[in-house]
């Protein structure tokens, strides 16, 4: 909820400006007060009248309007909010912000504000991917400016790719996260992710094909709902998400130690593809080939099962423990058995047979198994699976 939160909403000039009207409605439904600022270009796409009608407030649109300056100066306006949101944030506005230009009301407010700023970029895909925009984005991130989106998809200009403004509800979620007002605010959640590397010698290791994409998406989605996330990750091929406490580990034993150190927590999601075995007596020096000496023999020991260990804790067990079951055969039966064996509350079962393209791919098809039964989710992106799971976790912890 956003009761009594004051949002200064700057509406830039882009076709996505129409979505800002829905955003205003959604924010007000949640109790926020929205003060709208419409740039000159923004007013080409939505009218001041519709913006002010939805916001229930006058629209600020001209830096040098003397009446406005007498009622509320632009400096005061820039500081009167709990959060400044720019939606849509155009390439032009981002460039102005990155260079510190202040030649109209919106850019002046953005330079004068001492409040957090959240951008919802929206532009043509090539404009988004242009090195100048990406440079500006990096500068703004370095300045502590948050962003939500853009999303990938078909664009009004007929092209396809990243550039679509995030949907109003996604922006609301990002606003709640920025204000620490999401449904998981004050909740601590541990997420494991990625593969583990089990050393054979200093240069060789045993690993698996996990990319860490699903675990990373889950950590991001939980953080977006306001959770304090400890993200314990093996050597993944995707970077950790922003806004989480990332703990980088290599082996299963290190992952268990990091999880133990992160407890207590309200919930834990074990998305890592942990190696079941490690090489005993891994060599401290590189194993050399000796001519005619044959292949070295490796001995294995079983790794600790992190999910089972945490599920079995007598004291300090998270209220909700979620595991994954990566299966290739009898997915539901195996996952049900795994849930019972490991003692966790929920299992997300997925079929990782090579034909599914799930391992290392962008999509996932999962079945959520709880004490109440099995629930098939349609095939969706790993980000969508993550958002849906985060919503369910928020519901369970409410
Ligand atoms: N897991 C874990 N620690 C391990 C092994 C697995 O925490 N040492 C967790 C995984 O993060 C996942 C769940 O247990 O949430 C299931 O992992 P999976 O590899 O599918 O199952 P296994 O326990 O390895 O069982 P099997 O190999 O028989 O399928």
Short mmCIF file of C-alpha atoms and ligand atoms in Angstrom, two decimals, residues 192 252 270-276 303-308 322-327 338 341-342, ligand 1:
data_model
loop_
_atom_site.label_atom_id
_atom_site.label_comp_id
_atom_site.label_asym_id
_atom_site.label_seq_id
_atom_site.Cartn_x
_atom_site.Cartn_y
_atom_site.Cartn_z
CA UNK A 192 20.37 -19.92 -3.65
CA UNK A 252 28.21 -26.88 -2.15
CA UNK A 270 16.68 -23.09 -3.06
CA UNK A 271 17.02 -22.65 -6.79
CA UNK A 272 20.70 -23.64 -7.03
CA UNK A 273 21.70 -26.70 -9.00
CA UNK A 274 23.99 -28.00 -6.29
CA UNK A 275 26.44 -30.73 -7.22
CA UNK A 276 25.41 -33.92 -5.47
CA UNK A 303 27.68 -33.16 -0.65
CA UNK A 304 25.48 -31.79 2.12
CA UNK A 305 21.90 -31.30 0.96
CA UNK A 306 21.29 -27.63 1.72
CA UNK A 307 17.52 -27.74 1.14
CA UNK A 308 17.08 -30.80 3.36
CA UNK A 322 10.86 -23.71 -1.24
CA UNK A 323 12.85 -26.17 -3.33
CA UNK A 324 13.12 -27.02 -7.00
CA UNK A 325 12.92 -30.43 -8.56
CA UNK A 326 14.70 -30.66 -11.87
CA UNK A 327 13.46 -33.91 -13.38
CA UNK A 338 11.33 -35.10 -3.26
CA UNK A 341 12.09 -36.56 1.38
CA UNK A 342 13.57 -33.11 1.75
N1 LIG B 1 19.60 -29.09 -3.32
C1 LIG B 1 20.35 -28.59 -2.27
N2 LIG B 1 21.54 -29.16 -1.94
C2 LIG B 1 21.97 -30.25 -2.61
C3 LIG B 1 21.22 -30.78 -3.68
C4 LIG B 1 20.02 -30.18 -4.02
O1 LIG B 1 19.95 -27.60 -1.67
N3 LIG B 1 23.13 -30.79 -2.27
C5 LIG B 1 18.30 -28.50 -3.63
C6 LIG B 1 18.24 -27.81 -4.95
O2 LIG B 1 18.58 -26.43 -4.82
C7 LIG B 1 16.78 -27.98 -5.31
C8 LIG B 1 16.42 -29.31 -4.70
O3 LIG B 1 17.39 -29.53 -3.70
O4 LIG B 1 15.96 -27.02 -4.69
C9 LIG B 1 16.36 -30.47 -5.64
O5 LIG B 1 17.51 -30.63 -6.36
P1 LIG B 1 17.64 -31.78 -7.50
O6 LIG B 1 19.02 -31.73 -8.05
O7 LIG B 1 16.52 -31.69 -8.45
O8 LIG B 1 17.41 -33.05 -6.68
P2 LIG B 1 18.41 -34.00 -6.00
O9 LIG B 1 18.34 -33.80 -4.55
O10 LIG B 1 19.75 -33.86 -6.62
O11 LIG B 1 17.79 -35.39 -6.34
P3 LIG B 1 17.99 -36.30 -7.65
O12 LIG B 1 19.40 -36.09 -8.09
O13 LIG B 1 17.68 -37.64 -7.16
O14 LIG B 1 16.98 -35.83 -8.64
#
